[in-house]
Coordinates of C-alpha atoms in Angstrom, one line a residue:
Chain A
X1 CA 0.0 0.1 0.2
X2 CA 3.0 1.9 -0.3
X3 CA 2.2 3.3 -3.6
X4 CA -0.9 5.0 -2.3
X5 CA 0.9 8.0 0.3
X6 CA 1.7 10.4 -2.1
X7 CA -1.5 10.6 -3.7
X8 CA -3.0 13.3 -1.5
X9 CA 0.2 15.1 -0.7
X10 CA 1.5 15.7 -4.3
X11 CA 1.6 19.4 -4.7
X12 CA 0.3 20.6 -7.9
X13 CA 3.7 22.2 -9.0
X14 CA 5.6 19.2 -8.7
X15 CA 2.7 17.6 -10.6
X16 CA 3.5 20.0 -13.3
X17 CA 7.3 19.4 -13.4
X18 CA 7.1 15.0 -13.1
X19 CA 4.5 15.4 -16.4
X20 CA 7.1 17.1 -18.3
X21 CA 10.0 14.7 -17.2
X22 CA 9.9 11.8 -19.7
X23 CA 11.2 8.9 -17.3
X24 CA 10.1 8.2 -13.4
X25 CA 12.5 7.3 -10.4
X26 CA 11.9 4.2 -8.9
X27 CA 13.4 3.1 -5.9
X28 CA 13.8 -0.5 -4.1
X29 CA 12.8 -1.7 -0.6
X30 CA 16.9 -1.6 0.0
X31 CA 17.1 2.2 -1.4
X32 CA 18.1 1.7 -5.1
X33 CA 17.2 4.3 -7.5
X34 CA 16.0 3.0 -10.8
X35 CA 15.1 5.6 -14.1
X36 CA 12.8 3.9 -16.6
X37 CA 10.8 5.4 -19.4
X38 CA 7.8 7.1 -18.2
X39 CA 5.8 5.8 -21.8
X40 CA 7.2 1.9 -21.2
X41 CA 6.5 2.1 -17.3
X42 CA 2.6 3.0 -18.2
X43 CA 1.9 0.7 -21.2
X44 CA 3.7 -2.0 -19.1
X45 CA 2.7 -1.7 -15.7
X46 CA -1.0 -1.1 -14.8
X47 CA -0.2 -0.1 -11.5
X48 CA 2.8 2.6 -12.3
X49 CA 0.3 3.8 -15.1
X50 CA -2.1 4.3 -12.4
X51 CA 0.2 6.5 -10.3
X52 CA 1.6 8.2 -13.4
X53 CA -1.7 9.2 -14.6
X54 CA -2.5 9.9 -10.7
X55 CA 0.1 12.5 -9.9
X56 CA 1.5 10.2 -6.9
X57 CA 5.0 9.5 -8.4
X58 CA 7.9 10.6 -6.2
X59 CA 10.7 12.8 -8.1
X60 CA 13.3 11.4 -5.5
X61 CA 12.2 7.6 -6.3
X62 CA 8.8 6.1 -5.9
X63 CA 8.7 3.7 -3.0
X64 CA 8.7 -0.1 -4.1
X65 CA 9.4 -1.2 -0.8
X66 CA 8.0 -5.0 -1.6
X67 CA 10.8 -5.0 -4.7
X68 CA 14.6 -5.8 -3.8
X69 CA 16.9 -3.8 -6.1
X70 CA 17.7 -6.9 -8.0
X71 CA 14.4 -7.6 -8.8
X72 CA 13.6 -3.9 -10.0
X73 CA 16.9 -4.1 -12.2
X74 CA 15.2 -6.6 -14.2
X75 CA 11.8 -5.1 -14.3
X76 CA 13.5 -1.7 -15.5
X77 CA 15.8 -3.6 -18.0
X78 CA 12.7 -5.3 -18.8
X79 CA 11.0 -2.2 -20.0
X80 CA 14.0 -0.8 -21.7
X81 CA 14.3 -3.5 -23.4
X82 CA 10.6 -3.8 -24.4
X83 CA 10.4 0.1 -25.5
X84 CA 13.7 -0.5 -27.8
X85 CA 12.3 -4.0 -29.2
X86 CA 8.7 -3.2 -30.3
X87 CA 8.0 -1.5 -33.7
X88 CA 5.0 1.3 -33.0
X89 CA 2.5 -0.2 -35.5
X90 CA 2.7 -3.9 -33.4
X91 CA 2.3 -1.5 -30.4
X92 CA -0.7 -0.4 -31.1
X93 CA -1.6 -4.0 -32.4
X94 CA -0.8 -5.7 -28.9
X95 CA -2.5 -3.1 -26.9
X96 CA -6.2 -3.6 -28.7
X97 CA -5.8 -7.0 -28.7
X98 CA -4.3 -7.5 -25.6
X99 CA -7.5 -9.1 -23.6
X100 CA -8.9 -10.8 -26.5
X101 CA -6.0 -12.9 -27.3
X102 CA -5.1 -16.2 -25.6
X103 CA -1.8 -15.6 -24.9
X104 CA 1.0 -14.8 -26.6
X105 CA 4.1 -16.8 -26.8
X106 CA 7.3 -14.9 -25.4
X107 CA 9.6 -13.2 -28.0
X108 CA 13.2 -14.9 -28.6
X109 CA 14.9 -11.7 -26.8
X110 CA 12.3 -12.0 -23.5
X111 CA 13.1 -15.9 -24.0
X112 CA 17.0 -15.3 -23.4
X113 CA 15.9 -12.2 -20.5
X114 CA 14.3 -14.8 -18.2
X115 CA 16.7 -17.7 -19.1
X116 CA 19.8 -16.0 -17.8
X117 CA 17.8 -15.4 -14.4
X118 CA 18.5 -17.2 -11.6
X119 CA 16.0 -19.6 -9.9
X120 CA 15.2 -16.9 -7.1
X121 CA 15.9 -14.4 -9.7
X122 CA 12.8 -15.6 -11.9
X123 CA 10.5 -16.0 -8.9
X124 CA 11.4 -12.6 -7.7
X125 CA 10.5 -10.8 -11.2
X126 CA 7.7 -12.9 -11.1
X127 CA 6.5 -11.5 -7.9
X128 CA 7.8 -7.7 -9.1
X129 CA 5.7 -8.4 -12.2
X130 CA 2.8 -9.3 -9.9
X131 CA 2.8 -6.9 -7.9
X132 CA 3.3 -3.9 -10.4
X133 CA 0.2 -5.3 -12.7
X134 CA 2.7 -6.1 -15.6
X135 CA 0.6 -8.6 -17.4
X136 CA 3.0 -9.1 -20.4
X137 CA 6.1 -9.6 -17.9
X138 CA 4.2 -12.1 -15.7
X139 CA 3.1 -14.1 -19.1
X140 CA 6.6 -14.4 -20.0
X141 CA 7.8 -15.3 -16.5
X142 CA 5.0 -17.5 -15.7
X143 CA 5.8 -19.3 -19.2
X144 CA 9.1 -20.0 -18.7
X145 CA 8.0 -21.8 -14.9
X146 CA 5.3 -23.9 -17.0
X147 CA 8.5 -25.3 -19.2
X148 CA 10.4 -26.0 -15.9
X149 CA 7.8 -28.5 -15.0
X150 CA 6.6 -29.4 -18.7
X151 CA 7.0 -33.4 -19.2
X152 CA 8.2 -34.1 -16.1
X153 CA 7.5 -36.5 -13.2
X154 CA 5.4 -35.0 -10.0
X155 CA 9.2 -36.2 -8.2
X156 CA 11.3 -34.5 -11.0
X157 CA 8.8 -31.3 -10.4
X158 CA 9.2 -31.5 -6.7
X159 CA 13.1 -31.5 -6.8
X160 CA 13.0 -28.6 -9.1
X161 CA 11.2 -26.3 -7.1
X162 CA 12.0 -27.3 -3.8
X163 CA 8.6 -28.7 -3.0
X164 CA 7.9 -30.7 0.1
X165 CA 5.7 -33.5 -0.3
X166 CA 3.7 -33.1 2.9
X167 CA 1.2 -35.8 2.4
X168 CA 1.1 -39.1 4.3
X169 CA 1.4 -42.1 2.6
X170 CA -2.3 -42.8 2.9
X171 CA -3.6 -39.5 1.4
X172 CA -1.3 -39.8 -1.2
X173 CA -2.3 -43.3 -1.9
X174 CA -6.1 -42.0 -1.9
X175 CA -5.2 -39.5 -4.3
X176 CA -3.4 -41.5 -6.7
X177 CA -6.5 -43.9 -6.8
X178 CA -8.9 -40.9 -7.0
X179 CA -6.8 -39.8 -10.3
X180 CA -5.5 -43.2 -11.4
X181 CA -6.3 -42.5 -15.2
X182 CA -3.4 -39.6 -14.7
X183 CA -0.9 -41.7 -13.5
X184 CA 0.7 -43.7 -16.5
X185 CA 3.3 -45.9 -14.9
X186 CA 5.3 -43.7 -12.2
Chain B
X1 CA -4.2 3.2 -6.4
X2 CA -4.2 -0.2 -5.2
X3 CA -1.2 -2.3 -5.9
X4 CA -1.2 -5.1 -8.3
X5 CA -4.6 -7.1 -8.3
X6 CA -3.0 -10.3 -7.1
X7 CA -1.4 -10.4 -4.2
X8 CA 1.6 -11.8 -3.0
X9 CA 1.7 -14.6 -0.1
X10 CA 4.8 -15.0 2.1
X11 CA 6.9 -11.8 0.5
X12 CA 9.7 -11.3 3.0
X13 CA 10.8 -14.7 3.2
X14 CA 14.3 -15.9 3.8
X15 CA 16.3 -17.2 0.4
X16 CA 18.5 -19.4 -0.4
X17 CA 18.6 -23.2 -1.9
X18 CA 15.7 -25.2 -0.8
X19 CA 13.2 -22.8 -0.1
X20 CA 9.6 -23.4 -2.1
X21 CA 9.4 -20.1 -3.6
X22 CA 6.4 -21.4 -6.2
X23 CA 3.9 -22.5 -3.1
X24 CA 4.0 -19.2 -2.6
X25 CA 2.6 -18.0 -5.2
X26 CA -1.2 -17.0 -5.2
X27 CA -3.5 -19.1 -7.0
X28 CA -4.1 -17.0 -10.1
X29 CA -0.5 -17.3 -10.8
X30 CA -0.5 -21.0 -10.3
X31 CA -3.0 -20.9 -12.5
X32 CA -1.4 -18.8 -15.7
X33 CA 1.6 -21.4 -14.9
X34 CA -0.6 -24.6 -15.5
X35 CA -2.5 -22.9 -18.1
X36 CA 0.6 -22.5 -20.5
X37 CA 1.6 -26.4 -19.4
X38 CA -1.5 -26.8 -22.0
X39 CA -2.0 -30.4 -21.0
X40 CA -5.0 -31.4 -18.4
X41 CA -2.9 -34.5 -17.5
X42 CA -0.1 -33.2 -16.5
X43 CA -2.1 -30.0 -14.4
X44 CA -4.0 -33.2 -12.9
X45 CA -0.6 -34.9 -12.1
X46 CA 0.4 -31.6 -10.0
X47 CA -2.5 -32.7 -7.3
X48 CA 0.3 -35.3 -5.8
X49 CA 2.9 -32.5 -5.2
X50 CA 2.3 -31.1 -2.0
X51 CA -1.1 -30.0 -0.3
X52 CA -0.9 -26.6 -1.6
X53 CA -1.6 -28.1 -4.8
X54 CA -4.0 -30.7 -4.1
X55 CA -6.7 -28.6 -6.2
X56 CA -5.0 -26.0 -8.3
X57 CA -5.3 -27.7 -11.7
X58 CA -9.2 -27.4 -11.3
X59 CA -9.5 -23.7 -11.9
X60 CA -6.6 -23.8 -14.6
X61 CA -9.1 -22.0 -17.3
X62 CA -7.9 -24.0 -20.2
X63 CA -8.7 -28.3 -20.7
X64 CA -6.5 -29.8 -22.9
X65 CA -6.1 -33.5 -23.9
X66 CA -3.7 -34.6 -26.5
X67 CA -3.7 -38.1 -27.0
X68 CA -0.7 -37.8 -29.1
X69 CA 1.3 -35.9 -26.9
X70 CA -0.2 -36.7 -23.0
X71 CA 1.4 -39.8 -21.5
X72 CA -2.1 -41.0 -20.9
X73 CA -3.0 -44.6 -21.6
X74 CA -5.5 -45.1 -24.4
X75 CA -7.6 -47.2 -21.9
X76 CA -8.0 -44.4 -19.5
X77 CA -7.8 -41.3 -21.2
X78 CA -11.6 -40.6 -22.1
X79 CA -12.4 -41.6 -18.1
X80 CA -9.4 -38.7 -17.7
X81 CA -11.5 -36.3 -19.8
X82 CA -14.7 -37.3 -18.3
X83 CA -13.3 -36.8 -14.6
X84 CA -11.3 -33.2 -15.2
X85 CA -14.8 -32.2 -17.1
X86 CA -17.0 -33.0 -13.7
X87 CA -14.6 -31.8 -11.3
X88 CA -13.4 -28.6 -13.1
X89 CA -14.5 -25.5 -11.8
X90 CA -12.9 -22.7 -13.1
X91 CA -15.8 -20.3 -13.7
X92 CA -14.6 -19.3 -17.3
X93 CA -12.8 -21.1 -19.6
X94 CA -10.6 -19.7 -22.7
X95 CA -9.9 -23.1 -24.4
X96 CA -11.2 -26.5 -24.7
X97 CA -9.1 -28.9 -26.9
X98 CA -9.3 -32.6 -26.5
X99 CA -8.1 -34.9 -29.2
X100 CA -8.7 -38.3 -28.9
X101 CA -7.5 -41.4 -31.6
X102 CA -9.9 -44.0 -32.3
X103 CA -8.6 -46.7 -30.0
X104 CA -9.5 -44.8 -27.1
X105 CA -13.0 -46.3 -27.7
X106 CA -16.4 -45.1 -29.4
X107 CA -16.9 -41.7 -30.1
X108 CA -20.4 -42.0 -29.0
X109 CA -22.9 -38.8 -28.2
X110 CA -23.5 -39.4 -24.9
X111 CA -19.6 -39.1 -24.5
X112 CA -19.3 -35.8 -26.2
X113 CA -22.4 -34.3 -25.0
X114 CA -20.7 -33.0 -21.7
X115 CA -17.9 -31.6 -23.3
X116 CA -20.2 -29.9 -25.5
X117 CA -22.2 -28.8 -22.6
X118 CA -19.0 -27.4 -20.9
X119 CA -18.4 -25.4 -23.6
X120 CA -21.5 -24.2 -23.7
X121 CA -21.5 -22.9 -20.4
X122 CA -18.5 -21.5 -19.3
X123 CA -16.4 -20.9 -22.6
X124 CA -15.4 -17.2 -23.0
X125 CA -13.7 -15.8 -26.1
X126 CA -11.5 -19.1 -27.0
X127 CA -11.6 -21.8 -28.8
X128 CA -13.6 -25.4 -29.0
X129 CA -11.6 -28.2 -30.5
X130 CA -12.8 -31.7 -30.6
X131 CA -11.1 -34.1 -32.5
X132 CA -12.3 -37.8 -32.2
X133 CA -10.9 -39.8 -35.3
X134 CA -11.8 -39.0 -39.0
X135 CA -15.7 -39.7 -40.2
X136 CA -16.0 -42.8 -42.2
X137 CA -19.0 -44.0 -43.1
X138 CA -19.4 -47.6 -41.7
X139 CA -21.3 -50.7 -43.6
X140 CA -23.1 -53.9 -42.5
X141 CA -24.9 -56.2 -44.8
X142 CA -28.9 -57.2 -45.1
X143 CA -30.2 -60.7 -45.1
X144 CA -29.7 -60.7 -48.4
X145 CA -26.3 -59.6 -48.2
X146 CA -26.6 -56.2 -49.4
X147 CA -24.2 -53.8 -48.3
X148 CA -26.2 -51.1 -46.3
X149 CA -25.0 -47.9 -44.6
X150 CA -24.9 -47.8 -41.0
X151 CA -26.8 -44.4 -39.9
X152 CA -24.1 -42.8 -37.7
X153 CA -25.8 -41.6 -33.9
X154 CA -27.1 -37.9 -34.0
X155 CA -25.3 -35.6 -31.9
X156 CA -26.9 -32.1 -31.2
X157 CA -24.0 -29.3 -30.6
X158 CA -25.3 -26.6 -28.6
X159 CA -24.8 -22.9 -29.0
X160 CA -21.6 -21.6 -27.6
X161 CA -21.9 -17.9 -27.6
X162 CA -18.1 -17.4 -26.2
X163 CA -16.5 -19.6 -28.4
X164 CA -14.4 -17.6 -30.9
X165 CA -13.2 -20.4 -32.8
X166 CA -15.0 -24.0 -32.9
X167 CA -13.1 -27.0 -34.6
X168 CA -15.1 -30.5 -34.5
X169 CA -13.7 -33.4 -36.3
X170 CA -16.8 -36.0 -35.0
X171 CA -17.9 -39.2 -36.5
X172 CA -21.0 -38.7 -36.1
X173 CA -24.0 -37.3 -37.6
X174 CA -24.5 -33.5 -36.0
X175 CA -27.2 -31.3 -35.4
X176 CA -26.7 -27.3 -34.2
X177 CA -28.7 -26.1 -31.9
X178 CA -32.2 -24.4 -33.4
X179 CA -31.9 -21.3 -31.2
X180 CA -29.3 -19.0 -29.8
X181 CA -26.3 -17.2 -31.3
X182 CA -22.7 -18.3 -31.9
X183 CA -22.6 -14.6 -30.8
X184 CA -18.5 -14.2 -31.3
X185 CA -17.4 -17.3 -33.9
X186 CA -15.1 -16.2 -36.3
X187 CA -13.6 -19.4 -37.4
X188 CA -15.8 -23.2 -37.8
X189 CA -14.5 -26.1 -39.1
X190 CA -16.6 -29.0 -39.0
X191 CA -15.5 -32.3 -40.3
X192 CA -18.2 -35.0 -39.6
X193 CA -20.2 -37.5 -41.0
X194 CA -23.6 -35.7 -42.1
X195 CA -24.7 -32.5 -41.1
X196 CA -28.2 -31.3 -41.4
X197 CA -28.6 -29.1 -44.3
X198 CA -30.9 -26.6 -42.8
X199 CA -29.4 -27.0 -39.8
X200 CA -26.4 -25.5 -41.8
X201 CA -27.8 -22.7 -43.4
X202 CA -29.3 -21.4 -40.7
X203 CA -26.5 -21.5 -38.3
X204 CA -24.1 -19.9 -41.2
X205 CA -27.2 -16.9 -42.2
X206 CA -28.3 -16.5 -39.2
X207 CA -26.7 -17.8 -35.9
X208 CA -23.0 -16.8 -36.7
X209 CA -23.1 -13.0 -37.3
X210 CA -19.2 -12.6 -37.3
X211 CA -18.3 -15.9 -38.9
X212 CA -15.0 -15.4 -41.2
X213 CA -13.5 -18.6 -42.0
X214 CA -15.7 -22.0 -42.5
X215 CA -14.6 -25.5 -43.6
X216 CA -16.9 -28.2 -44.0
X217 CA -16.3 -31.9 -45.1
X218 CA -18.9 -34.3 -44.9
X219 CA -18.6 -38.5 -45.7
X220 CA -21.8 -38.5 -46.8
X221 CA -23.9 -36.1 -49.7
X222 CA -26.2 -33.9 -48.4
X223 CA -29.9 -35.0 -49.0
X224 CA -30.6 -31.6 -50.1
X225 CA -28.8 -28.7 -52.0
X226 CA -27.0 -26.6 -49.5
X227 CA -26.9 -23.1 -49.6
X228 CA -24.3 -21.3 -47.8
X229 CA -25.0 -17.4 -47.3
X230 CA -23.2 -15.1 -45.2
X231 CA -22.3 -11.5 -44.8
X232 CA -19.3 -12.2 -43.2
X233 CA -17.7 -14.6 -44.9
X234 CA -14.3 -13.9 -46.3
X235 CA -12.7 -17.9 -46.4
X236 CA -15.0 -20.7 -47.4
X237 CA -13.6 -24.4 -47.6
X238 CA -15.6 -27.4 -48.6
X239 CA -14.5 -30.7 -49.1
X240 CA -15.4 -34.4 -48.8
X241 CA -18.9 -35.5 -50.2
X242 CA -20.3 -32.1 -49.3
X243 CA -18.4 -30.6 -52.5
X244 CA -19.6 -33.1 -54.5
X245 CA -23.5 -32.1 -54.1
X246 CA -26.0 -29.3 -55.2
X247 CA -24.0 -25.9 -53.6
X248 CA -25.3 -22.3 -53.9
X249 CA -22.6 -19.6 -52.3
X250 CA -23.4 -16.3 -52.0
X251 CA -21.1 -14.4 -50.0
X252 CA -20.2 -10.6 -50.8
X253 CA -17.2 -10.6 -48.5
X254 CA -15.5 -13.8 -49.8
X255 CA -11.7 -14.0 -50.8
X256 CA -11.1 -17.3 -50.6
X257 CA -12.6 -20.6 -51.8
X258 CA -11.3 -23.6 -51.7
X259 CA -13.2 -26.7 -53.3
X260 CA -12.1 -30.0 -52.9
X261 CA -14.3 -32.9 -55.0
X262 CA -13.4 -36.7 -54.1
X263 CA -10.3 -37.0 -55.7
X264 CA -11.3 -40.1 -57.9
X265 CA -14.6 -38.7 -58.9
X266 CA -14.9 -39.1 -62.6
X267 CA -18.2 -39.3 -63.8
X268 CA -19.2 -35.9 -65.1
X269 CA -22.8 -36.7 -64.8
X270 CA -22.3 -37.3 -61.2
X271 CA -21.4 -33.3 -60.4
X272 CA -24.6 -31.7 -59.4
X273 CA -23.2 -28.0 -59.5
X274 CA -21.9 -25.3 -57.9
X275 CA -23.2 -21.9 -57.7
X276 CA -20.9 -18.9 -56.5
X277 CA -21.2 -15.6 -56.6
X278 CA -18.4 -13.8 -54.7
X279 CA -17.6 -10.4 -56.3
X280 CA -14.5 -10.2 -54.0
X281 CA -13.0 -14.0 -55.0
X282 CA -9.1 -13.5 -55.2
X283 CA -8.2 -17.2 -54.4
X284 CA -9.6 -20.3 -55.9
X285 CA -8.1 -23.7 -55.3
X286 CA -10.0 -26.1 -57.5
X287 CA -9.7 -30.1 -56.5
X288 CA -11.5 -31.9 -58.9
X289 CA -13.7 -32.1 -61.7
X290 CA -15.4 -28.8 -62.9
X291 CA -18.6 -29.0 -65.0
X292 CA -18.8 -26.5 -67.6
X293 CA -22.6 -25.8 -67.4
X294 CA -23.1 -26.8 -63.7
X295 CA -20.9 -25.4 -62.0
X296 CA -20.8 -21.2 -62.2
X297 CA -18.4 -18.9 -61.0
X298 CA -20.7 -15.9 -61.4
X299 CA -20.6 -12.4 -60.3
X300 CA -16.9 -12.6 -59.4
X301 CA -14.0 -10.4 -61.4
X302 CA -12.3 -12.0 -64.2
X303 CA -8.7 -11.2 -62.5
X304 CA -7.8 -13.7 -59.8
X305 CA -4.9 -12.9 -57.4
X306 CA -4.1 -16.9 -57.3
X307 CA -5.3 -19.9 -58.8
X308 CA -5.0 -23.6 -57.5
X309 CA -5.4 -26.9 -59.1
X310 CA -4.4 -29.4 -57.4
X311 CA -4.5 -32.3 -59.6
X312 CA -3.4 -35.1 -57.4
X313 CA -2.2 -37.1 -60.6
X314 CA 0.5 -39.1 -61.0
X315 CA 2.5 -40.8 -64.2
X316 CA 0.3 -43.8 -63.7
X317 CA -2.7 -42.0 -64.4
X318 CA -1.3 -40.6 -67.8
X319 CA -4.9 -40.9 -69.7
X320 CA -6.6 -39.8 -66.5
X321 CA -4.4 -36.9 -66.2
X322 CA -5.0 -35.6 -69.6
X323 CA -8.9 -36.0 -69.2
X324 CA -8.6 -34.2 -65.7
X325 CA -6.6 -31.1 -67.5
X326 CA -9.3 -30.8 -70.1
X327 CA -11.9 -31.3 -66.7
X328 CA -10.3 -28.3 -65.5
X329 CA -9.6 -26.1 -68.9
X330 CA -13.4 -25.0 -68.3
X331 CA -12.2 -23.2 -65.1
X332 CA -8.8 -22.0 -66.6
X333 CA -11.6 -20.1 -69.4
X334 CA -13.5 -18.8 -66.6
X335 CA -10.4 -16.2 -65.7
X336 CA -8.6 -13.4 -68.0
X337 CA -6.1 -12.9 -65.7
X338 CA -4.7 -14.8 -62.8
X339 CA -1.6 -13.6 -60.8
X340 CA -0.2 -16.8 -59.8
X341 CA -1.4 -20.5 -61.1
X342 CA -0.3 -23.3 -59.5
X343 CA -0.8 -26.9 -60.6
X344 CA 0.3 -30.1 -59.2
X345 CA 1.2 -32.9 -62.1
X346 CA 3.4 -35.3 -62.5
X347 CA 4.5 -36.6 -65.8
X348 CA 7.0 -38.7 -67.7
X349 CA 9.6 -37.4 -69.8
X350 CA 8.1 -38.1 -72.6
X351 CA 4.6 -36.5 -72.0
X352 CA 5.5 -33.8 -70.5
X353 CA 6.2 -31.5 -74.1
X354 CA 2.5 -32.4 -74.9
X355 CA 0.7 -32.0 -71.9
X356 CA 2.6 -28.4 -71.2
X357 CA 1.4 -27.8 -75.1
X358 CA -2.3 -28.8 -74.1
X359 CA -2.0 -26.2 -71.3
X360 CA -0.1 -23.7 -72.9
X361 CA -2.0 -23.5 -76.4
X362 CA -5.1 -23.0 -74.8
X363 CA -4.3 -20.1 -71.9
X364 CA -1.6 -17.6 -72.6
X365 CA -1.7 -16.4 -69.2
X366 CA 0.7 -13.8 -68.5
X367 CA 1.8 -14.7 -65.3
X368 CA 4.2 -17.2 -63.6
X369 CA 2.8 -20.8 -63.7
X370 CA 4.1 -23.1 -60.9
X371 CA 4.2 -26.8 -61.9
X372 CA 5.7 -28.9 -59.3
X373 CA 6.1 -32.0 -61.3
X374 CA 7.7 -35.7 -61.1
X375 CA 11.7 -35.6 -60.0
X376 CA 12.3 -35.8 -63.8
X377 CA 10.6 -32.5 -64.9
X378 CA 10.5 -29.1 -63.8
X379 CA 8.3 -26.6 -66.2
X380 CA 8.7 -23.0 -65.3
X381 CA 6.9 -21.0 -67.6
X382 CA 6.9 -18.3 -69.4
X383 CA 7.2 -20.9 -71.7
X384 CA 10.4 -21.6 -70.7
X385 CA 10.9 -25.4 -70.6
X386 CA 13.8 -27.5 -68.6
X387 CA 13.9 -31.1 -69.1
X388 CA 16.2 -32.5 -66.9
X389 CA 16.1 -36.2 -67.9
X390 CA 17.6 -38.8 -65.4
X391 CA 20.7 -40.6 -66.7

């Protein structure tokens, strides 16, 4: 709820100054500052778009206390790359069909972008994208996670994601019987 | 301004190896992740991971079974689909895609009806795809030893207001719901044993106001002339026996038409005739015979962007081939200009020049003519002929 703070307090003059700048400054939970294009931030994040429209952007760095510096750096990096990679025509069409299309496959650079992340950095980025309402980045990161699950047995999935099996033997047997059709031979 | 519409659980947890990060994500993100796995059996299998995952799969807005990909036994896949259809609790679905091989069991109306009902009730802005094997006419023998067709069982397809695409490959006699609207439908593809002509006419002209693409193929000739009238239709593909019957097409926006008459269909007397009124038509693919009188492509420009004649001939049927070339020549004469003409012909080397002469003498199109031929020969027109005879 940090983002709500500045809204009422924002002075008219600051709003005007803010409107003139073409970047916004974001502050991570550990106090680091990042600059991002205002246009890209507004287009890719519903939360930042709302803050920009509502004048609740802080010139000295808008506090995003839920997001660590590493994740915020990735968010900003993603926004900048996105702004540079999409031609204007595609930009228009993607905004129109945003809610009607099922989901779009990540583009090559988006795949590379998430592929280089560590396990923790990937999940930090999912959470940051979720917090900031960044549908496209969520799509890309969730796609990556789904690829980590695809074609794997439950044991393999537990191992990849450090999931602790907290069922009792009896419970597990019950589920396996209920869903016997789904278990081929493991 | 509220932060993101989803709330993150367990935000400030310690990091490091061994931490279950995925279990900390909110349910709707897990749904998004499983959605992208695009396999209901895989999604269902996550229920054994841990208590956190027990019922996550049931809310994934997607139902996907693909017999060729899913690791599920043929003997249990239908049971699995039933279980998932029955237990699924997502308020809306954006995709139902079920593809099952013939060996899984009989595709009966009782089996498929609940799937269609689920689509009718929950599908919102997505596609419905059900493939249960190609329709084939089944035969039996009567007491006198005569062959008689076994009529396929009937199934009514309910209206799916939210479906943007419907693809059905069902060895059944299909009926379409008489009332209601496929309001969002843009693409409809039906391959079945039989579709009631009246149902099709009504659906296309009245119940599908946004229909842009229609593909229809049946294994039985329609009982009555089929009439396809649509103000929105841009692409039409007619195949199987329905293309052999009498057809009227009236589609002011139609750009592309593909007619595939039965391949070995030689008897011109059996052509009932297609009357096409499509003023915007620019791509025509015509497979099989074209009857110079009964078939009429009227109210169409004399200039086509593309004309494709997949004759599907091979060199063993050279007589048949020249017959076929003659049988489509009336179609070639129908148009004054064609930007791209494409034919598939296989010709033995000696016969090549004859065939090309036959084609070129009659139709001096000023356009590139693509003839894909046997390995022996490659012919490219502007009357340039290259003959590479195999040594």
